[in-house]
PDB file of C-alpha atoms in Angstrom:
ATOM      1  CA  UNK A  26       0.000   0.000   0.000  1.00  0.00           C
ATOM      2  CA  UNK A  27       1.509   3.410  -0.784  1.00  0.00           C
ATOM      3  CA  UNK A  28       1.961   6.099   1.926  1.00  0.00           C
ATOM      4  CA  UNK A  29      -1.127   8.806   2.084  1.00  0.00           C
ATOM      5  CA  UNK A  30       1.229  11.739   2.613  1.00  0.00           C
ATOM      6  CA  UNK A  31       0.916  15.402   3.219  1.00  0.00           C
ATOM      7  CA  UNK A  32       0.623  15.921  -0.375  1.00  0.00           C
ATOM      8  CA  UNK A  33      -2.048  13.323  -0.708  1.00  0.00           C
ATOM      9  CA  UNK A  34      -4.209  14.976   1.574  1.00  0.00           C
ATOM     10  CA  UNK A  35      -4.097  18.585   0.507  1.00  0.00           C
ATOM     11  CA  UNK A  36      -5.021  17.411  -2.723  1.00  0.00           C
ATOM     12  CA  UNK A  37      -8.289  15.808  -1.461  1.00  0.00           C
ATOM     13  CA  UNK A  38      -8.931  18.758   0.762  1.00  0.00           C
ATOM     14  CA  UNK A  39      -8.583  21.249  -2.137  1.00  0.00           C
ATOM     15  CA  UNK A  40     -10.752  18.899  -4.746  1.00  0.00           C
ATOM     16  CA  UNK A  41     -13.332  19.050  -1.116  1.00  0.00           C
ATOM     17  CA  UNK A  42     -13.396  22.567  -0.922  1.00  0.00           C
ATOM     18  CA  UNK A  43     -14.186  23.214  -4.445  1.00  0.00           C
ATOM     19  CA  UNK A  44     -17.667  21.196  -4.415  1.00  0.00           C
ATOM     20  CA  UNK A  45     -20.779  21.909  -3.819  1.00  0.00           C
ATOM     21  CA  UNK A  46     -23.389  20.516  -1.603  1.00  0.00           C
ATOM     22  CA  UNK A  47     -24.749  18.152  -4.636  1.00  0.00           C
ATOM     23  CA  UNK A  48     -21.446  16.408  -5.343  1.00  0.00           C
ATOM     24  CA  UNK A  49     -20.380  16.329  -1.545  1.00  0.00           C
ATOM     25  CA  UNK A  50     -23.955  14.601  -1.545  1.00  0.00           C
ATOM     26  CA  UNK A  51     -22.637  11.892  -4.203  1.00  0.00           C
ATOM     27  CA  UNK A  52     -19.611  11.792  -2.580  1.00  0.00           C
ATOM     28  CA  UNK A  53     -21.582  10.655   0.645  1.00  0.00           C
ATOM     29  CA  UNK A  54     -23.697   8.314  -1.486  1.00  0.00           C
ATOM     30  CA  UNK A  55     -20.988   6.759  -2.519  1.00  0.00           C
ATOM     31  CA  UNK A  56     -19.182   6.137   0.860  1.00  0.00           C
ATOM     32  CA  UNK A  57     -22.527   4.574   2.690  1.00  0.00           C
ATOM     33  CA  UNK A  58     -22.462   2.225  -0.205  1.00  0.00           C
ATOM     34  CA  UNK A  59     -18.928   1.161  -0.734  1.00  0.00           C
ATOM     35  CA  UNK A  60     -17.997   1.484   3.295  1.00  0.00           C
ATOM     36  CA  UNK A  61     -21.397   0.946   4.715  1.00  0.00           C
ATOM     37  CA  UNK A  62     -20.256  -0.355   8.520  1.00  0.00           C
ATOM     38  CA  UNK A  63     -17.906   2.632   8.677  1.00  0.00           C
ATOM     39  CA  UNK A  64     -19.917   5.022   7.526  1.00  0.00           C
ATOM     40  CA  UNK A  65     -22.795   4.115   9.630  1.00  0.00           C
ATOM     41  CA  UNK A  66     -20.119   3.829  13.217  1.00  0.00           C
ATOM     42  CA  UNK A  67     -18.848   6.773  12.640  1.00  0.00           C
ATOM     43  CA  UNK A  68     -21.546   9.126  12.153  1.00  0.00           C
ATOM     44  CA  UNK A  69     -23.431   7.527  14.956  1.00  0.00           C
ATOM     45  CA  UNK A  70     -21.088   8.010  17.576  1.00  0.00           C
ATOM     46  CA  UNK A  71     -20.547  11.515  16.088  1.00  0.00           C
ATOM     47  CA  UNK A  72     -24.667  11.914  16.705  1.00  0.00           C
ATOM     48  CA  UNK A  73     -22.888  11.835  20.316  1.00  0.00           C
ATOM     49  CA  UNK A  74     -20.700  14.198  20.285  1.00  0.00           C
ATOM     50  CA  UNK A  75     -21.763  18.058  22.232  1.00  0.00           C
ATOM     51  CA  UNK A  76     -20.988  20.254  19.745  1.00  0.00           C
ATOM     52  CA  UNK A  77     -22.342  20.706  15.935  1.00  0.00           C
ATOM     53  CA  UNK A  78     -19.002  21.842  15.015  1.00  0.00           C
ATOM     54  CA  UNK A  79     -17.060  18.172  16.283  1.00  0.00           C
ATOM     55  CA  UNK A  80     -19.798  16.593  13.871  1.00  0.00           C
ATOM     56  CA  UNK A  81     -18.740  18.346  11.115  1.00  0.00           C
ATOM     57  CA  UNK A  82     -15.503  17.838  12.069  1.00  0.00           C
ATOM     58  CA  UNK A  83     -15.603  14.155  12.004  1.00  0.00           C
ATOM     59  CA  UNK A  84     -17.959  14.231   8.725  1.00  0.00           C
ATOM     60  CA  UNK A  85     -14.904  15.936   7.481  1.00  0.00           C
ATOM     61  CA  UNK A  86     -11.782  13.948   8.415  1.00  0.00           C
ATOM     62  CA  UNK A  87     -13.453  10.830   7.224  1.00  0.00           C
ATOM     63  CA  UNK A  88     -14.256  12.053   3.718  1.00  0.00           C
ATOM     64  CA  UNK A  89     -10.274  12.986   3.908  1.00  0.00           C
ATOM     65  CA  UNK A  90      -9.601   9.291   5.060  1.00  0.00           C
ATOM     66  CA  UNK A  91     -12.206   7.606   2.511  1.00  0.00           C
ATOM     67  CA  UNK A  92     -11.077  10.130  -0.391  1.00  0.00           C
ATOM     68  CA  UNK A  93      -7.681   9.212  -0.119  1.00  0.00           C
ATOM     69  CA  UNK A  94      -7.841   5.386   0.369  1.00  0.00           C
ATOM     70  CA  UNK A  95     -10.428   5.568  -2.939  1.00  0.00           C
ATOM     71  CA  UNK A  96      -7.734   8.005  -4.590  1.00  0.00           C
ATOM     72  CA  UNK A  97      -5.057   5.723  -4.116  1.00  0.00           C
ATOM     73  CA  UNK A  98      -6.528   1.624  -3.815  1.00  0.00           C
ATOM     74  CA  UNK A  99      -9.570   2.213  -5.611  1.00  0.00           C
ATOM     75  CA  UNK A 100     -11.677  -1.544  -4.965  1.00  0.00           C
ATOM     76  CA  UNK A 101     -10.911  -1.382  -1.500  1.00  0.00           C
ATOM     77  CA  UNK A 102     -13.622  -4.326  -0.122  1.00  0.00           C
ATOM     78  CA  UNK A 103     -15.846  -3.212   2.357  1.00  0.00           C
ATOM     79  CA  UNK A 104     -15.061  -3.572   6.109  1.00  0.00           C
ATOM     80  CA  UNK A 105     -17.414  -5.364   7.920  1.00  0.00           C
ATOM     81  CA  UNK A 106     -19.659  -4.858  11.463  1.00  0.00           C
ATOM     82  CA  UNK A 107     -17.286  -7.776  13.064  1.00  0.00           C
ATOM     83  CA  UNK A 108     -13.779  -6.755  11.442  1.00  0.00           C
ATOM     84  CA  UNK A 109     -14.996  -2.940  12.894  1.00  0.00           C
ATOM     85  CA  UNK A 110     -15.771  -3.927  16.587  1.00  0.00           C
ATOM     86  CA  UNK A 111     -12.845  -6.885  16.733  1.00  0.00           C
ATOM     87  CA  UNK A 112     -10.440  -4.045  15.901  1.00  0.00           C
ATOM     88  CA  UNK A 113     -11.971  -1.185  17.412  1.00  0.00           C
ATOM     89  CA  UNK A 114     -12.053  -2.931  20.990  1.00  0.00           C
ATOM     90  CA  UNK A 115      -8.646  -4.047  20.716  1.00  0.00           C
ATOM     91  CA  UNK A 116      -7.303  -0.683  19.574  1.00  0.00           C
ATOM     92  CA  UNK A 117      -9.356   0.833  22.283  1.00  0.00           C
ATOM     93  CA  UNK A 118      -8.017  -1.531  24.682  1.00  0.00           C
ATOM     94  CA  UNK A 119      -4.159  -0.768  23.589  1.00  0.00           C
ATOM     95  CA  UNK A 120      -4.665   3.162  23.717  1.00  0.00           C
ATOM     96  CA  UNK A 121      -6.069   2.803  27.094  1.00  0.00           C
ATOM     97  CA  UNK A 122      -2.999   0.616  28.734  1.00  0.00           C
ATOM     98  CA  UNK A 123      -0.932   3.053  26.721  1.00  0.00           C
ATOM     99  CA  UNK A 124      -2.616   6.186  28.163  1.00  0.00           C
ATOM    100  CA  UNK A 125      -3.835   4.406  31.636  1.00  0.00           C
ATOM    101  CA  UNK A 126      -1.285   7.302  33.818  1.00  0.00           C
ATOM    102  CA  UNK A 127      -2.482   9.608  31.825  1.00  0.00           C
ATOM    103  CA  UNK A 128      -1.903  11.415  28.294  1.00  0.00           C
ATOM    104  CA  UNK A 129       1.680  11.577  27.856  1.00  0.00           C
ATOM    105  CA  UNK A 130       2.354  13.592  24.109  1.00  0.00           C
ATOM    106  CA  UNK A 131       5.798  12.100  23.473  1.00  0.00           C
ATOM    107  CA  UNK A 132       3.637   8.481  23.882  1.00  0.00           C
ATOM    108  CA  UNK A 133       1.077   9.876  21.341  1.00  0.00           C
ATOM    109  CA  UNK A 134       3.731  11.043  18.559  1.00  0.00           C
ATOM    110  CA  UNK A 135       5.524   7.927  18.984  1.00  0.00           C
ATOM    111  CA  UNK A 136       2.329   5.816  18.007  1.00  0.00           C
ATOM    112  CA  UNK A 137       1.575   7.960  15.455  1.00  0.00           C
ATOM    113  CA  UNK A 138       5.079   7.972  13.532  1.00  0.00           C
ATOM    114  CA  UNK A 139       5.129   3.989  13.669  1.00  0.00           C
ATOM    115  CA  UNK A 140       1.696   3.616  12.047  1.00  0.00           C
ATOM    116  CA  UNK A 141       0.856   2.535   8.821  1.00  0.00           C
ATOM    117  CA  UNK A 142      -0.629   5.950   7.434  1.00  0.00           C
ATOM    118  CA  UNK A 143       1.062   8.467   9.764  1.00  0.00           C
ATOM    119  CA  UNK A 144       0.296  11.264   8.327  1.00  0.00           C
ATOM    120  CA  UNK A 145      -3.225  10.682   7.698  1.00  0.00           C
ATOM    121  CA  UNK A 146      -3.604   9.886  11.561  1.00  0.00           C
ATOM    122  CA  UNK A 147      -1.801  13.068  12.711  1.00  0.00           C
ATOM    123  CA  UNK A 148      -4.318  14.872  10.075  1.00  0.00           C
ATOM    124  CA  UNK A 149      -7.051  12.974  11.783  1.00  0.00           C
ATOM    125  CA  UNK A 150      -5.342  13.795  15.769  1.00  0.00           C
ATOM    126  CA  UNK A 151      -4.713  17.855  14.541  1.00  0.00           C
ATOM    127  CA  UNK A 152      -8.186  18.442  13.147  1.00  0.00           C
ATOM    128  CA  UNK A 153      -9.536  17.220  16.249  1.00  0.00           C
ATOM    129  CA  UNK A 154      -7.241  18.995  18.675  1.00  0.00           C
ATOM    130  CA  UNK A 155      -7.207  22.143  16.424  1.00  0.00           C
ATOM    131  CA  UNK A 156      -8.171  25.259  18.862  1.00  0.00           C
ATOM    132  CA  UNK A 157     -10.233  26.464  16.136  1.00  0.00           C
ATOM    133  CA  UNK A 158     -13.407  25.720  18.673  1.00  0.00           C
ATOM    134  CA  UNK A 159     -16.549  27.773  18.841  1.00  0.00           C
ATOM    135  CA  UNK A 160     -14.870  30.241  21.284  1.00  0.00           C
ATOM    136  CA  UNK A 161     -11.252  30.227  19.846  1.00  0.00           C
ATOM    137  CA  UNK A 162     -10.035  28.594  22.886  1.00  0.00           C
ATOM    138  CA  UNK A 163     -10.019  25.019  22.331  1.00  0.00           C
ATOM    139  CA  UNK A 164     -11.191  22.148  20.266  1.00  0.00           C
ATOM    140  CA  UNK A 165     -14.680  21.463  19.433  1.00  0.00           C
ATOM    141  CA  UNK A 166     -14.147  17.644  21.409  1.00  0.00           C
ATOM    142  CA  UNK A 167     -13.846  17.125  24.864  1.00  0.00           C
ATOM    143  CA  UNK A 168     -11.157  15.348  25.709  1.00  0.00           C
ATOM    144  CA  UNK A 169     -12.910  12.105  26.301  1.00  0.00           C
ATOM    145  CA  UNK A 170     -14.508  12.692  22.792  1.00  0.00           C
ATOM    146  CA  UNK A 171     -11.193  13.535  21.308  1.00  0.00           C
ATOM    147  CA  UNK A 172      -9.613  10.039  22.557  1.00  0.00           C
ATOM    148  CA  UNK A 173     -12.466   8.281  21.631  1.00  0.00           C
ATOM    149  CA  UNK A 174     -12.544   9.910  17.930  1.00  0.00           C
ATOM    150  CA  UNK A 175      -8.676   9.158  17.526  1.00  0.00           C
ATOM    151  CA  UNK A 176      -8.902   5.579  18.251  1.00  0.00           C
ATOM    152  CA  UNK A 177     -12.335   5.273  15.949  1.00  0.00           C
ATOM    153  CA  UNK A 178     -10.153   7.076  12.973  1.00  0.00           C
ATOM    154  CA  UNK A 179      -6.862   4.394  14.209  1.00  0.00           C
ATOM    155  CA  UNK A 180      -8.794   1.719  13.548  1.00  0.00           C
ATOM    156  CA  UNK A 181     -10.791   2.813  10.184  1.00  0.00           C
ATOM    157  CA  UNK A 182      -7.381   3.971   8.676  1.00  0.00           C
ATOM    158  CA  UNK A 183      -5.638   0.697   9.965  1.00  0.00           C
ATOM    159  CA  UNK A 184      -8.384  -1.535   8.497  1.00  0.00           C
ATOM    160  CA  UNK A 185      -8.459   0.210   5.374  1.00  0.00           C
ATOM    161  CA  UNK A 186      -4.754   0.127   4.981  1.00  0.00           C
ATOM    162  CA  UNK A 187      -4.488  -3.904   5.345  1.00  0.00           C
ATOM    163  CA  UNK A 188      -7.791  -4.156   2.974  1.00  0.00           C
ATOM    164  CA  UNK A 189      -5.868  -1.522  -0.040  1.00  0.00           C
ATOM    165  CA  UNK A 190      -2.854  -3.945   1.054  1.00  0.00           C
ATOM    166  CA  UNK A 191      -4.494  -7.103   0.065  1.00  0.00           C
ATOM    167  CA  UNK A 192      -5.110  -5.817  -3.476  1.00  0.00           C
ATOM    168  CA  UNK A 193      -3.496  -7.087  -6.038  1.00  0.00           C
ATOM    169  CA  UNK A 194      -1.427  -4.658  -7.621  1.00  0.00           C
TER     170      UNK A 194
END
């Protein structure tokens, strides 16, 4: 599987930004049909989250992450519910014995840098840690929302990575 750099993603951001709400819409169409079990996760828990502006946020980071796996390893076969929740727990369970004394941010850059898709995790971690909030001060996540939200993007960019992986090229 090829690296989704920087690049990669400010490509897929600019071709985002210059849509409109009709091919966004296809674009969205498209994802609940190709990617149906991650679609449908994600934007439930995001139903979840306090603040319009996190929902939006997480709408947006995935169409980065789905963009650029379809951009890349078009065919990608669909994750399932049980593949999802198998690797969801145990990611969940990993971050929190990682993070069990707390957040430590030389811990969190170190996962990052040895993960399969680095930088579209530390796109994922910035956008949600961005202190572009409602009142300028701080994100638009709690931080309990913030963890949850990084390990939920984890897993969906690790699963994704292993299915573009299994392709043959």
């Amino acid at each position: 599987m090829i690296q989704i750099t920087d690049q990669v993603i400010d490509l897929i951001n600019d071709r985002i930004q210059r849509m409109d709400e009709g091919q966004i819409s296809k674009v969205w169409d498209a994802f609940a049909k190709d990617q149906p079990a991650v679609v449908g996760y994600v934007l439930g828990e995001s139903r979840e989250l306090q603040e319009p502006d996190a929902r939006e946020d997480v709408a947006y980071v995935l169409t980065i992450i789905l963009l650029s796996f379809r951009e890349l390893s078009p065919g990608i076969p669909a994750i399932t519910e049980p593949e999802f929740e198998k690797a969801f727990n145990e990611e969940f369970d990993e971050m929190e014995e990682v993070f069990n004394d707390g957040f430590d941010e030389s811990d969190a850059m170190a996962i990052m840098d040895a993960f399969c898709q680095p930088d579209l995790l530390q796109f994922a971690a910035a956008t949600i840690y961005s202190e572009d909030g409602d009142d300028g001060e701080g994100s638009n996540f709690t931080e309990e929302e913030a963890g949850l939200f990084i390990v939920i993007f984890k897993t969906v960019i690790g699963l994704l990575h292993n299915k573009a992986s299994a392709l043959p090229i």
